[in-house]
JSON list of C-alpha atoms in Angstrom, two decimals:
[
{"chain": "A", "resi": 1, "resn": "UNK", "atom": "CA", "xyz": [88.20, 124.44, 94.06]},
{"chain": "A", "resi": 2, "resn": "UNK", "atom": "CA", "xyz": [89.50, 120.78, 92.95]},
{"chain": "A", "resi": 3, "resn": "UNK", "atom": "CA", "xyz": [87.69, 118.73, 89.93]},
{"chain": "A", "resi": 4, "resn": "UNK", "atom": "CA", "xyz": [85.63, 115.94, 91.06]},
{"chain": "A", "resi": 5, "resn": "UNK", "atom": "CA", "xyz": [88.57, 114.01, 91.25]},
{"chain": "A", "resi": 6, "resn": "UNK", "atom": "CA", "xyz": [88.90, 110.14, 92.72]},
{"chain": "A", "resi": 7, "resn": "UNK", "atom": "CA", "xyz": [91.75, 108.32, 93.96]},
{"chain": "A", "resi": 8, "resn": "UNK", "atom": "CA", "xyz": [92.92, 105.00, 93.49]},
{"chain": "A", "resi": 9, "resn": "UNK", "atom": "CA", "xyz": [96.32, 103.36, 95.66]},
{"chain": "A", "resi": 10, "resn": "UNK", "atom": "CA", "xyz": [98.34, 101.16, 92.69]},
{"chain": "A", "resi": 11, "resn": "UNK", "atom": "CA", "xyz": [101.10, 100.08, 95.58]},
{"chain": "A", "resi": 12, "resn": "UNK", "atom": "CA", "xyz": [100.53, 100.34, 99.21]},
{"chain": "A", "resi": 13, "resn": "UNK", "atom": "CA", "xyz": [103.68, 101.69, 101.14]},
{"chain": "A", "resi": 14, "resn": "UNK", "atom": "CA", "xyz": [106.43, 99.69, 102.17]},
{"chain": "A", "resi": 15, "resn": "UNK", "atom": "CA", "xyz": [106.34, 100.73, 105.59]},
{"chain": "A", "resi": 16, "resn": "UNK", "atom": "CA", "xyz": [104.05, 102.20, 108.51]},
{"chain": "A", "resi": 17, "resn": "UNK", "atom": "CA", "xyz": [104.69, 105.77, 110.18]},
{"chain": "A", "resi": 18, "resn": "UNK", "atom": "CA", "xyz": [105.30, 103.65, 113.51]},
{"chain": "A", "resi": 19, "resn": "UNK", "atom": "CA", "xyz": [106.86, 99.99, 114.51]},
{"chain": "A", "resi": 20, "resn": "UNK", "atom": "CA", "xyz": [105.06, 97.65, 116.46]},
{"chain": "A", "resi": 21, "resn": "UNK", "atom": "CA", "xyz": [107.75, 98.52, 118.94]},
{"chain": "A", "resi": 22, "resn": "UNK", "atom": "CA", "xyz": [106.88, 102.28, 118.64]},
{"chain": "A", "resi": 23, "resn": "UNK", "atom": "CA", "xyz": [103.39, 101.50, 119.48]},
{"chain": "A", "resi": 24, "resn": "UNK", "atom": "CA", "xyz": [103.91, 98.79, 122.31]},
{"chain": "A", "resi": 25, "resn": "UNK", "atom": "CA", "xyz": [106.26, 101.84, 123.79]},
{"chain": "A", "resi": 26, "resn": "UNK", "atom": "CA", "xyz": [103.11, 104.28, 123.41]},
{"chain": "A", "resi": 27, "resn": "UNK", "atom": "CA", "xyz": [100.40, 101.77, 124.63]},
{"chain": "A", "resi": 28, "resn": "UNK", "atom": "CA", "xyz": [103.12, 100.78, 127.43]},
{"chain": "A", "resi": 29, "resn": "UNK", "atom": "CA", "xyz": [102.51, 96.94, 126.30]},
{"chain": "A", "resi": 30, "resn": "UNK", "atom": "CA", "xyz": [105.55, 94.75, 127.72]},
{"chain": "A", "resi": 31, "resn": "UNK", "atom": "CA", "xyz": [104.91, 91.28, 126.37]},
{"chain": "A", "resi": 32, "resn": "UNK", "atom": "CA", "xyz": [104.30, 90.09, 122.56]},
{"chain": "A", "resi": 33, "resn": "UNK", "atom": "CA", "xyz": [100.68, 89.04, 122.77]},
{"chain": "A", "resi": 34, "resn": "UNK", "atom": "CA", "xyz": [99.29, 91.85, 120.74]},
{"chain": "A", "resi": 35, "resn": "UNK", "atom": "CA", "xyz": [102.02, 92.37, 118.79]},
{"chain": "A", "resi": 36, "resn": "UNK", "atom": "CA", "xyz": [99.68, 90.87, 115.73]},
{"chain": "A", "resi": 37, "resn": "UNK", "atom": "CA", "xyz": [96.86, 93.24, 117.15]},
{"chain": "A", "resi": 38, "resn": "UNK", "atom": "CA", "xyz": [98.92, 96.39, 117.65]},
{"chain": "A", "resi": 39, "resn": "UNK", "atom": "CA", "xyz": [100.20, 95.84, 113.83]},
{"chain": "A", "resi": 40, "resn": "UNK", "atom": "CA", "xyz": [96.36, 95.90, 112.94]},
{"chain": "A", "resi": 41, "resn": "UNK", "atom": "CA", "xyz": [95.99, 98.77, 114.46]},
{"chain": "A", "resi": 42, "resn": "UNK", "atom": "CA", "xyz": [98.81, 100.94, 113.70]},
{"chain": "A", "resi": 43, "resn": "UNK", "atom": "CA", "xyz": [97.65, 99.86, 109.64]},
{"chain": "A", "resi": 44, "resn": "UNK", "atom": "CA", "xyz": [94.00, 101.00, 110.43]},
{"chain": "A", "resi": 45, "resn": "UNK", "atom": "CA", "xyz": [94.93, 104.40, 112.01]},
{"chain": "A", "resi": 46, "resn": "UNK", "atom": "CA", "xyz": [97.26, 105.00, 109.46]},
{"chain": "A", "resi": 47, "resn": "UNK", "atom": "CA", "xyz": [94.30, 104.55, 106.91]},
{"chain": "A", "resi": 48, "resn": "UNK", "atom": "CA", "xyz": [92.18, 106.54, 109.17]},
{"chain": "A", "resi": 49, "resn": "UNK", "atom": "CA", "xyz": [94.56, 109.26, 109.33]},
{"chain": "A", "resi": 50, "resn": "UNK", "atom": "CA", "xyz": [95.40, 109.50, 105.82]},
{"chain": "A", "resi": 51, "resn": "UNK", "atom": "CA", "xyz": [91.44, 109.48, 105.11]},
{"chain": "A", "resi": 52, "resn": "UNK", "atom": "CA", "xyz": [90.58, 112.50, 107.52]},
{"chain": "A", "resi": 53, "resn": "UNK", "atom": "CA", "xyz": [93.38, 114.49, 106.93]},
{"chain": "A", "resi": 54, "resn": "UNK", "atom": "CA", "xyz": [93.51, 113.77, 103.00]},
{"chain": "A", "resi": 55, "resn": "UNK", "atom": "CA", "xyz": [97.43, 113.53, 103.53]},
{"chain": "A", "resi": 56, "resn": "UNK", "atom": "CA", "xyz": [99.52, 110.30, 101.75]},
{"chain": "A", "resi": 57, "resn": "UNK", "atom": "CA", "xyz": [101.87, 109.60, 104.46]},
{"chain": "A", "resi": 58, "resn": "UNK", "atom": "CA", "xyz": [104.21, 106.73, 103.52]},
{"chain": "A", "resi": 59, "resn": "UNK", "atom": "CA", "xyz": [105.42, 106.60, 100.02]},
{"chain": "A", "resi": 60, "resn": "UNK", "atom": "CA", "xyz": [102.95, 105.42, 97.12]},
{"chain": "A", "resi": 61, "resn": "UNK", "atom": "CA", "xyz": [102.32, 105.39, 93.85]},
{"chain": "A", "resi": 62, "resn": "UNK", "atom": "CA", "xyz": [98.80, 106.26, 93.49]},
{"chain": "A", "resi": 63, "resn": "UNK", "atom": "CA", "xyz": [96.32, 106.85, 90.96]},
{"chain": "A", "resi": 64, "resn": "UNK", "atom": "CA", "xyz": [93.88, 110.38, 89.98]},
{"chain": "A", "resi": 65, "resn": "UNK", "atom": "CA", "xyz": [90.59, 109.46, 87.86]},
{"chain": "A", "resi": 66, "resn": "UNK", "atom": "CA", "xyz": [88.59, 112.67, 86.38]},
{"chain": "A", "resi": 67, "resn": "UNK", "atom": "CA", "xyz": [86.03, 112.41, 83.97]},
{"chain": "A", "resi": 68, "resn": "UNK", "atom": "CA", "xyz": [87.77, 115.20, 82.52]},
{"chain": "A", "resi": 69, "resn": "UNK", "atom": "CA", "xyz": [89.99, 117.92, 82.46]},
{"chain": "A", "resi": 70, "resn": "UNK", "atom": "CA", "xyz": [88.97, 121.23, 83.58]},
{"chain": "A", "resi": 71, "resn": "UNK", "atom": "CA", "xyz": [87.13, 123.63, 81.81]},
{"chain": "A", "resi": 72, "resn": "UNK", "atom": "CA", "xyz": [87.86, 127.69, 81.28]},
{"chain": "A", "resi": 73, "resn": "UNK", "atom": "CA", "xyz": [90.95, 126.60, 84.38]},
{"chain": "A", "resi": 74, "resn": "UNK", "atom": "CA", "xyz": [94.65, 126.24, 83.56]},
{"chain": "A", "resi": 75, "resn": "UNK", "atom": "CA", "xyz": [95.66, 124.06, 86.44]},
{"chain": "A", "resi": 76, "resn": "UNK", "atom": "CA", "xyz": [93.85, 120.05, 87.48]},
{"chain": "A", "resi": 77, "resn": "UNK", "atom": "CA", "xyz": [94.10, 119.69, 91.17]},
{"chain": "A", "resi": 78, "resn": "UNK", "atom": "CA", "xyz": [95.06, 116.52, 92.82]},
{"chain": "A", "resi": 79, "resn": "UNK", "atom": "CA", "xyz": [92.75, 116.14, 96.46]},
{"chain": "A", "resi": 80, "resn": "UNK", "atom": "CA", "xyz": [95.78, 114.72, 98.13]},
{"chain": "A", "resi": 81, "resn": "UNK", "atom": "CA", "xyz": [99.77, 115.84, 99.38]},
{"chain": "A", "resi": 82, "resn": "UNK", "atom": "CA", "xyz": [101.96, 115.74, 99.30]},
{"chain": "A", "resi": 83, "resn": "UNK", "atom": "CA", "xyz": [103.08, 114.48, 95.15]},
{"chain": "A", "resi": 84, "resn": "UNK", "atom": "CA", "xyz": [106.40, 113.56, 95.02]},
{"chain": "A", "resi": 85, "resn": "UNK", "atom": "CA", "xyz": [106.30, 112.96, 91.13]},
{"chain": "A", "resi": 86, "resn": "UNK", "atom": "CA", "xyz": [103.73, 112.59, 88.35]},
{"chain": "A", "resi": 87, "resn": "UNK", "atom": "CA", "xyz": [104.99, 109.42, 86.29]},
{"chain": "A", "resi": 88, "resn": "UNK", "atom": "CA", "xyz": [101.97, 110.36, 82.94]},
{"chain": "A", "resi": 89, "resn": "UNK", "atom": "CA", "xyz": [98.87, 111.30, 81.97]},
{"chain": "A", "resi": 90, "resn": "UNK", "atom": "CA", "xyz": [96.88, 109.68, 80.14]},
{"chain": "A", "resi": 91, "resn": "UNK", "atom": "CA", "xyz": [93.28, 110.80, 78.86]},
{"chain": "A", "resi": 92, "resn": "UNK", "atom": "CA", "xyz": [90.74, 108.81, 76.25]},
{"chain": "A", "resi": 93, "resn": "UNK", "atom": "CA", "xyz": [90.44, 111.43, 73.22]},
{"chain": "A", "resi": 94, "resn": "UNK", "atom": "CA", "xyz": [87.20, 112.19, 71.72]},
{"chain": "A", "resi": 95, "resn": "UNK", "atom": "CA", "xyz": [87.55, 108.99, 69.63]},
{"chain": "A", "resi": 96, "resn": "UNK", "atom": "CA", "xyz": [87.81, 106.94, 72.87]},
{"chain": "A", "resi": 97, "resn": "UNK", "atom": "CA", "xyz": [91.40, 105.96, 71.74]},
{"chain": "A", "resi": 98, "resn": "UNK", "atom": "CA", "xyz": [93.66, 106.09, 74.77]},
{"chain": "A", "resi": 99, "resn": "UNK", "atom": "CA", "xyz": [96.26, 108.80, 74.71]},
{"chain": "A", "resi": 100, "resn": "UNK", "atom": "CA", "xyz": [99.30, 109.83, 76.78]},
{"chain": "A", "resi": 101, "resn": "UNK", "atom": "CA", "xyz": [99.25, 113.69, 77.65]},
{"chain": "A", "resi": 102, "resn": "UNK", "atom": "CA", "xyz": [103.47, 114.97, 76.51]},
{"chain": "A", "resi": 103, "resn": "UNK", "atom": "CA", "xyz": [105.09, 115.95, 80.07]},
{"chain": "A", "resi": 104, "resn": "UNK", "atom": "CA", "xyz": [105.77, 119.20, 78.33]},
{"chain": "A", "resi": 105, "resn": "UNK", "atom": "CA", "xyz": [102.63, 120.14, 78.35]},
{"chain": "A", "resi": 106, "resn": "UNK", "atom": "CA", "xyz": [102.04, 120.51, 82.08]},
{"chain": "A", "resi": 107, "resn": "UNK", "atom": "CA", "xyz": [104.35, 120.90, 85.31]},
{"chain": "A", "resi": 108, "resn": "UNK", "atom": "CA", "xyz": [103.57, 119.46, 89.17]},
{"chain": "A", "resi": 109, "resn": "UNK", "atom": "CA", "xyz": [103.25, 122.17, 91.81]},
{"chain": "A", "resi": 110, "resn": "UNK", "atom": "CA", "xyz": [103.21, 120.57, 95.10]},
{"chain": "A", "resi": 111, "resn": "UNK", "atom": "CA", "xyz": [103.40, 122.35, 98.70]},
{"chain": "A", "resi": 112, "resn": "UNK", "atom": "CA", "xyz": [106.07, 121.07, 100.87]},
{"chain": "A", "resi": 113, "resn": "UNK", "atom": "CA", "xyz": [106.42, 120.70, 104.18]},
{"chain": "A", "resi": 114, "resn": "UNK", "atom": "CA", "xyz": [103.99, 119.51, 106.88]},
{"chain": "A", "resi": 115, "resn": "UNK", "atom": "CA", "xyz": [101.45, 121.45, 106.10]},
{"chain": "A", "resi": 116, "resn": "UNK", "atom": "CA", "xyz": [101.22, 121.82, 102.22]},
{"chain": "A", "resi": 117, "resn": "UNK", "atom": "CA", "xyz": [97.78, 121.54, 100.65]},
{"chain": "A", "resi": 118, "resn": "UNK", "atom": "CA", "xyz": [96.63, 119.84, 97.58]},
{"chain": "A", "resi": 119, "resn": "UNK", "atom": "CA", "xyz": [99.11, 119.28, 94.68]},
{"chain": "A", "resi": 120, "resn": "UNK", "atom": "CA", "xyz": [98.10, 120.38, 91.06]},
{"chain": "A", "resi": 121, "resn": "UNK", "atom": "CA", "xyz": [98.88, 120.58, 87.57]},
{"chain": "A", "resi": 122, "resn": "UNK", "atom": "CA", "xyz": [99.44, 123.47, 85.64]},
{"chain": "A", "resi": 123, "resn": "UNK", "atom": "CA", "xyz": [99.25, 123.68, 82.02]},
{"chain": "A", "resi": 124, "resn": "UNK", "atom": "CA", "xyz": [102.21, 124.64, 80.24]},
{"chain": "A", "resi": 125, "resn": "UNK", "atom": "CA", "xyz": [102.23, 128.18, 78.04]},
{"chain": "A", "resi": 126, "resn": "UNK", "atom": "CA", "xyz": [100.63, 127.58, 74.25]},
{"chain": "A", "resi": 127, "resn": "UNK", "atom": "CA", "xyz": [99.12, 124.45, 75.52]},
{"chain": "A", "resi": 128, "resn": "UNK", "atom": "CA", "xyz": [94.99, 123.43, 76.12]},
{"chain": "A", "resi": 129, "resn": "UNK", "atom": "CA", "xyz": [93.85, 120.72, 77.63]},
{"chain": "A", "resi": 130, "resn": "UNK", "atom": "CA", "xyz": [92.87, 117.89, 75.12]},
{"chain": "A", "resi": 131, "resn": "UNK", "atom": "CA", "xyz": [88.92, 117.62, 74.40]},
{"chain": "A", "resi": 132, "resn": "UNK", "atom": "CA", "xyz": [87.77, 114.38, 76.16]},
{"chain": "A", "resi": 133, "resn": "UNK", "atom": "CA", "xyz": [85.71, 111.59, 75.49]},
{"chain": "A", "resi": 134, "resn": "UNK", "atom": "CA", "xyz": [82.18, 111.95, 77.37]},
{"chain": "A", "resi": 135, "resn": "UNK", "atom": "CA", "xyz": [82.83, 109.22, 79.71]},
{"chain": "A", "resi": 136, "resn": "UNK", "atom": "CA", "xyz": [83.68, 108.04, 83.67]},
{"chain": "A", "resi": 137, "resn": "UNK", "atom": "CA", "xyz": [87.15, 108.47, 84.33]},
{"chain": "A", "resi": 138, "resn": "UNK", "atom": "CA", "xyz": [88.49, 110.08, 80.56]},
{"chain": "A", "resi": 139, "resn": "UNK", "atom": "CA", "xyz": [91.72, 111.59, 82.45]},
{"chain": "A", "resi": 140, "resn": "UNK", "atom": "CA", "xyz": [93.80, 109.42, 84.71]},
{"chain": "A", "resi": 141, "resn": "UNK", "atom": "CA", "xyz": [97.11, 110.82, 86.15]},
{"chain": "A", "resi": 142, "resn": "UNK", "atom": "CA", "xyz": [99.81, 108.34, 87.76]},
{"chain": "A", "resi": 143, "resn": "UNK", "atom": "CA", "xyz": [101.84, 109.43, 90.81]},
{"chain": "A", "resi": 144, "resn": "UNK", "atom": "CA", "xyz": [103.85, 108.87, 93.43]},
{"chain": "A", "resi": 145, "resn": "UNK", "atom": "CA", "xyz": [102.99, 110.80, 96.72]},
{"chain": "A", "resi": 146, "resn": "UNK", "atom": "CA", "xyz": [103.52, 110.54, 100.39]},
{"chain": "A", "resi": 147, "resn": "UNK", "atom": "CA", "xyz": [106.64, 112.68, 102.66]},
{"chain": "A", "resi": 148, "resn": "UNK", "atom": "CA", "xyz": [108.94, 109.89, 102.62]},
{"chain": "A", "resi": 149, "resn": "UNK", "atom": "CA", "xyz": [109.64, 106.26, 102.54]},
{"chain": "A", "resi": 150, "resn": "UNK", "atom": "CA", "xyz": [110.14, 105.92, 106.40]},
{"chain": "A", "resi": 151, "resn": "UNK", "atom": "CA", "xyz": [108.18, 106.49, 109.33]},
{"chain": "A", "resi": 152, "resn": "UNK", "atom": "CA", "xyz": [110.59, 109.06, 110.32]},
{"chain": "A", "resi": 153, "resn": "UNK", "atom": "CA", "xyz": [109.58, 111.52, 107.48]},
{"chain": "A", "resi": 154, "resn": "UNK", "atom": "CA", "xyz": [106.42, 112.13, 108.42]},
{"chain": "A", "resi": 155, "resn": "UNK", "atom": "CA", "xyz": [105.80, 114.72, 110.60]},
{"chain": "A", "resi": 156, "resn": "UNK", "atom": "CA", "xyz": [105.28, 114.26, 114.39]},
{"chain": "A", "resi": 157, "resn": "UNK", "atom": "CA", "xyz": [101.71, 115.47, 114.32]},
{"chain": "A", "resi": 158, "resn": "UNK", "atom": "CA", "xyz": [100.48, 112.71, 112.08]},
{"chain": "A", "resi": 159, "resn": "UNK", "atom": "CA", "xyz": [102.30, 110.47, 113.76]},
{"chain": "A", "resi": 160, "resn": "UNK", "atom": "CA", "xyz": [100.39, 111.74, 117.08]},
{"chain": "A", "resi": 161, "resn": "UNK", "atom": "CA", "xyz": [97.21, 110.74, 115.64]},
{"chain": "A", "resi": 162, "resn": "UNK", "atom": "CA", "xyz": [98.09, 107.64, 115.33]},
{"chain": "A", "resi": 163, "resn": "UNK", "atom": "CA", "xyz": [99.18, 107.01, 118.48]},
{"chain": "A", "resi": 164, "resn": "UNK", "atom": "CA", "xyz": [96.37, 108.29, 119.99]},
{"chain": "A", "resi": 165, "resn": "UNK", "atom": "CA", "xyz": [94.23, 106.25, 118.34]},
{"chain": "A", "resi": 166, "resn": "UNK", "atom": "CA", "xyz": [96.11, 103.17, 118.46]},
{"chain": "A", "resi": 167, "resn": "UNK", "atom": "CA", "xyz": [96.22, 103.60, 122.11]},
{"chain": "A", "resi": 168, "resn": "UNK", "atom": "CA", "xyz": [92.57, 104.42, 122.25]},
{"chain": "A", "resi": 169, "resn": "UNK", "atom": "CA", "xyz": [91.48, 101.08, 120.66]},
{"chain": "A", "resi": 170, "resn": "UNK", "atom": "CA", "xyz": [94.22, 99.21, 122.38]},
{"chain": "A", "resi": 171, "resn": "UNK", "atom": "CA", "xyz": [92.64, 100.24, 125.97]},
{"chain": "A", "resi": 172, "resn": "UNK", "atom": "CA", "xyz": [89.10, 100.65, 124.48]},
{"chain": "A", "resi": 173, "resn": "UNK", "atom": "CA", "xyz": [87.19, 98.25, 122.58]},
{"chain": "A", "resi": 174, "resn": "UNK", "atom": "CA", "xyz": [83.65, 100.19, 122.17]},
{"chain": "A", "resi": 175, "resn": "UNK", "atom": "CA", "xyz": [83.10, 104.03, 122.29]},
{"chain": "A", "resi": 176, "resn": "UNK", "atom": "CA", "xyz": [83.42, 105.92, 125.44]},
{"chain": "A", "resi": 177, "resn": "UNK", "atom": "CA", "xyz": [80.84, 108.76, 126.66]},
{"chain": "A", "resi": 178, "resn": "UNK", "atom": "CA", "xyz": [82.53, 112.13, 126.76]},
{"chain": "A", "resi": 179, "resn": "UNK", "atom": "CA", "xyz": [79.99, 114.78, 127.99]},
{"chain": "A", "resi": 180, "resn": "UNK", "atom": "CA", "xyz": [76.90, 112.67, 127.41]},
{"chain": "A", "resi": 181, "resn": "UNK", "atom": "CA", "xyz": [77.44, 111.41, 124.21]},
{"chain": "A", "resi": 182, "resn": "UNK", "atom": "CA", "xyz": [79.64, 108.82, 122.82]},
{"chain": "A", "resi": 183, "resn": "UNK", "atom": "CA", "xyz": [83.08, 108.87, 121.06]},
{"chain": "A", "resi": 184, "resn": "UNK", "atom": "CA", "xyz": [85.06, 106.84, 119.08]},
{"chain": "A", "resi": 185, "resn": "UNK", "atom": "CA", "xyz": [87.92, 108.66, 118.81]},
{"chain": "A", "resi": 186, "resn": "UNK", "atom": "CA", "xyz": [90.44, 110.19, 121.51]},
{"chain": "A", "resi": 187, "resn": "UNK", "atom": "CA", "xyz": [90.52, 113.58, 123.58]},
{"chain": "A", "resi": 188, "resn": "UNK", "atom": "CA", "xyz": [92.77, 115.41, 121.06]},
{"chain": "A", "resi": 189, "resn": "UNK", "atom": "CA", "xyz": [92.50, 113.85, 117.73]},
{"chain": "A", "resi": 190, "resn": "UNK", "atom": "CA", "xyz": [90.16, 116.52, 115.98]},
{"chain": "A", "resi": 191, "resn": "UNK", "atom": "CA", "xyz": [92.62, 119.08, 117.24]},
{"chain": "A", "resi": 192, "resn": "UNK", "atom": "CA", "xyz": [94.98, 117.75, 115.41]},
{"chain": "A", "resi": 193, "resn": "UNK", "atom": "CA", "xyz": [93.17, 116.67, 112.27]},
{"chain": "A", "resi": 194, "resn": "UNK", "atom": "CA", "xyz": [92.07, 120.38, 111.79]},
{"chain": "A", "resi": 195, "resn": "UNK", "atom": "CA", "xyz": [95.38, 121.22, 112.18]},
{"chain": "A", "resi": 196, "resn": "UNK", "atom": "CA", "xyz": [96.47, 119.03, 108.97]},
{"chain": "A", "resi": 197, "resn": "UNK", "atom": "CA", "xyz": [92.97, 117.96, 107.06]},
{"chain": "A", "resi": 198, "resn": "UNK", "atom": "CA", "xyz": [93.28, 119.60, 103.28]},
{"chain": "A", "resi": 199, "resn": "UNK", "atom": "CA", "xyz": [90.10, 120.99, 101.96]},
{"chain": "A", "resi": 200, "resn": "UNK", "atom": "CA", "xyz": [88.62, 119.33, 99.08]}
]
């Protein structure tokens, strides 16, 4: 089970899992008046996506707030994968004097591949987690995350959500009825969010 843990994005990703190209092709658009539109969109799902599924998909450097570090538990887990890289740790002592946690005292275990779960830290051998400040957000822990810094590295499946909601939208502008009650996403999607959501 993960620490009440809260995320924060310090720099958005350079790019989006698909073009406005890849998305016109999908949505079989042939002109460039909703090229602005389709942009919007393909943003939004990815946001979407990334919120269901608890997955970083494009390259980040984000931020974990805890208001502490665990207790009678060796490892801190991170609600979100994949982590590339943690860059520190940093933690407000008892004193409420901001410290840096040494790199030696912990190491990143992150699932690969398309379907790894939540990253963590675990504490080094003949170390313990500093005693904390009694505060909001006393341990913070910088990183970069996300499967790559192109659309192309992340995996088809996420990429399929997007689509299908991009497309969705595009065609749709209100929620349909399927079977008597309305949706707002398309046939499909929840397959594959179930398929890549990580459990908190």
């Amino acid at each position: 089970m993960a620490l009440a843990v809260r995320v924060s994005e310090i720099t958005p990703p350079a790019a989006e899992p698909l073009t406005v190209a890849q998305l016109k092709a999908h949505c079989v658009v042939t002109h460039d008046n909703d090229d602005a539109l389709l942009a919007l969109y393909g943003r939004a799902a990815r946001l979407y996506v990334e919120a269901v599924t608890r997955r970083l998909l494009i390259t980040r450097t984000v931020e974990f707030w805890a208001d502490g570090f665990p207790h009678c538990r060796r490892d801190l887990w991170l609600p979100r994968a994949p982590i590339q890289s943690v860059t520190w740790v940093k933690y407000y002592d008892q004193a409420g004097t901001l410290q840096t946690l040494s790199s030696a005292a912990y190491s990143l275990e992150s699932p690969g591949g398309e379907f790894g779960q939540n990253a963590r830290l675990i504490l080094a051998t003949d170390y313990q987690w500093p005693a904390t400040q009694c505060r909001s957000s006393a341990v913070m822990v910088r990183a970069v995350g996300g499967y790559g810094d192109e659309g192309d590295d992340v995996a088809e499946g996420l990429r399929g959500m997007i689509r299908l909601l991009v497309a969705h939208w595009h065609s749709t502008r209100e929620a349909v009825v399927i079977g008597g009650a309305p949706a707002s996403v398309p046939h499909g999607f929840d397959a594959l969010m179930w398929m890549y959501r990580i459990e908190p």
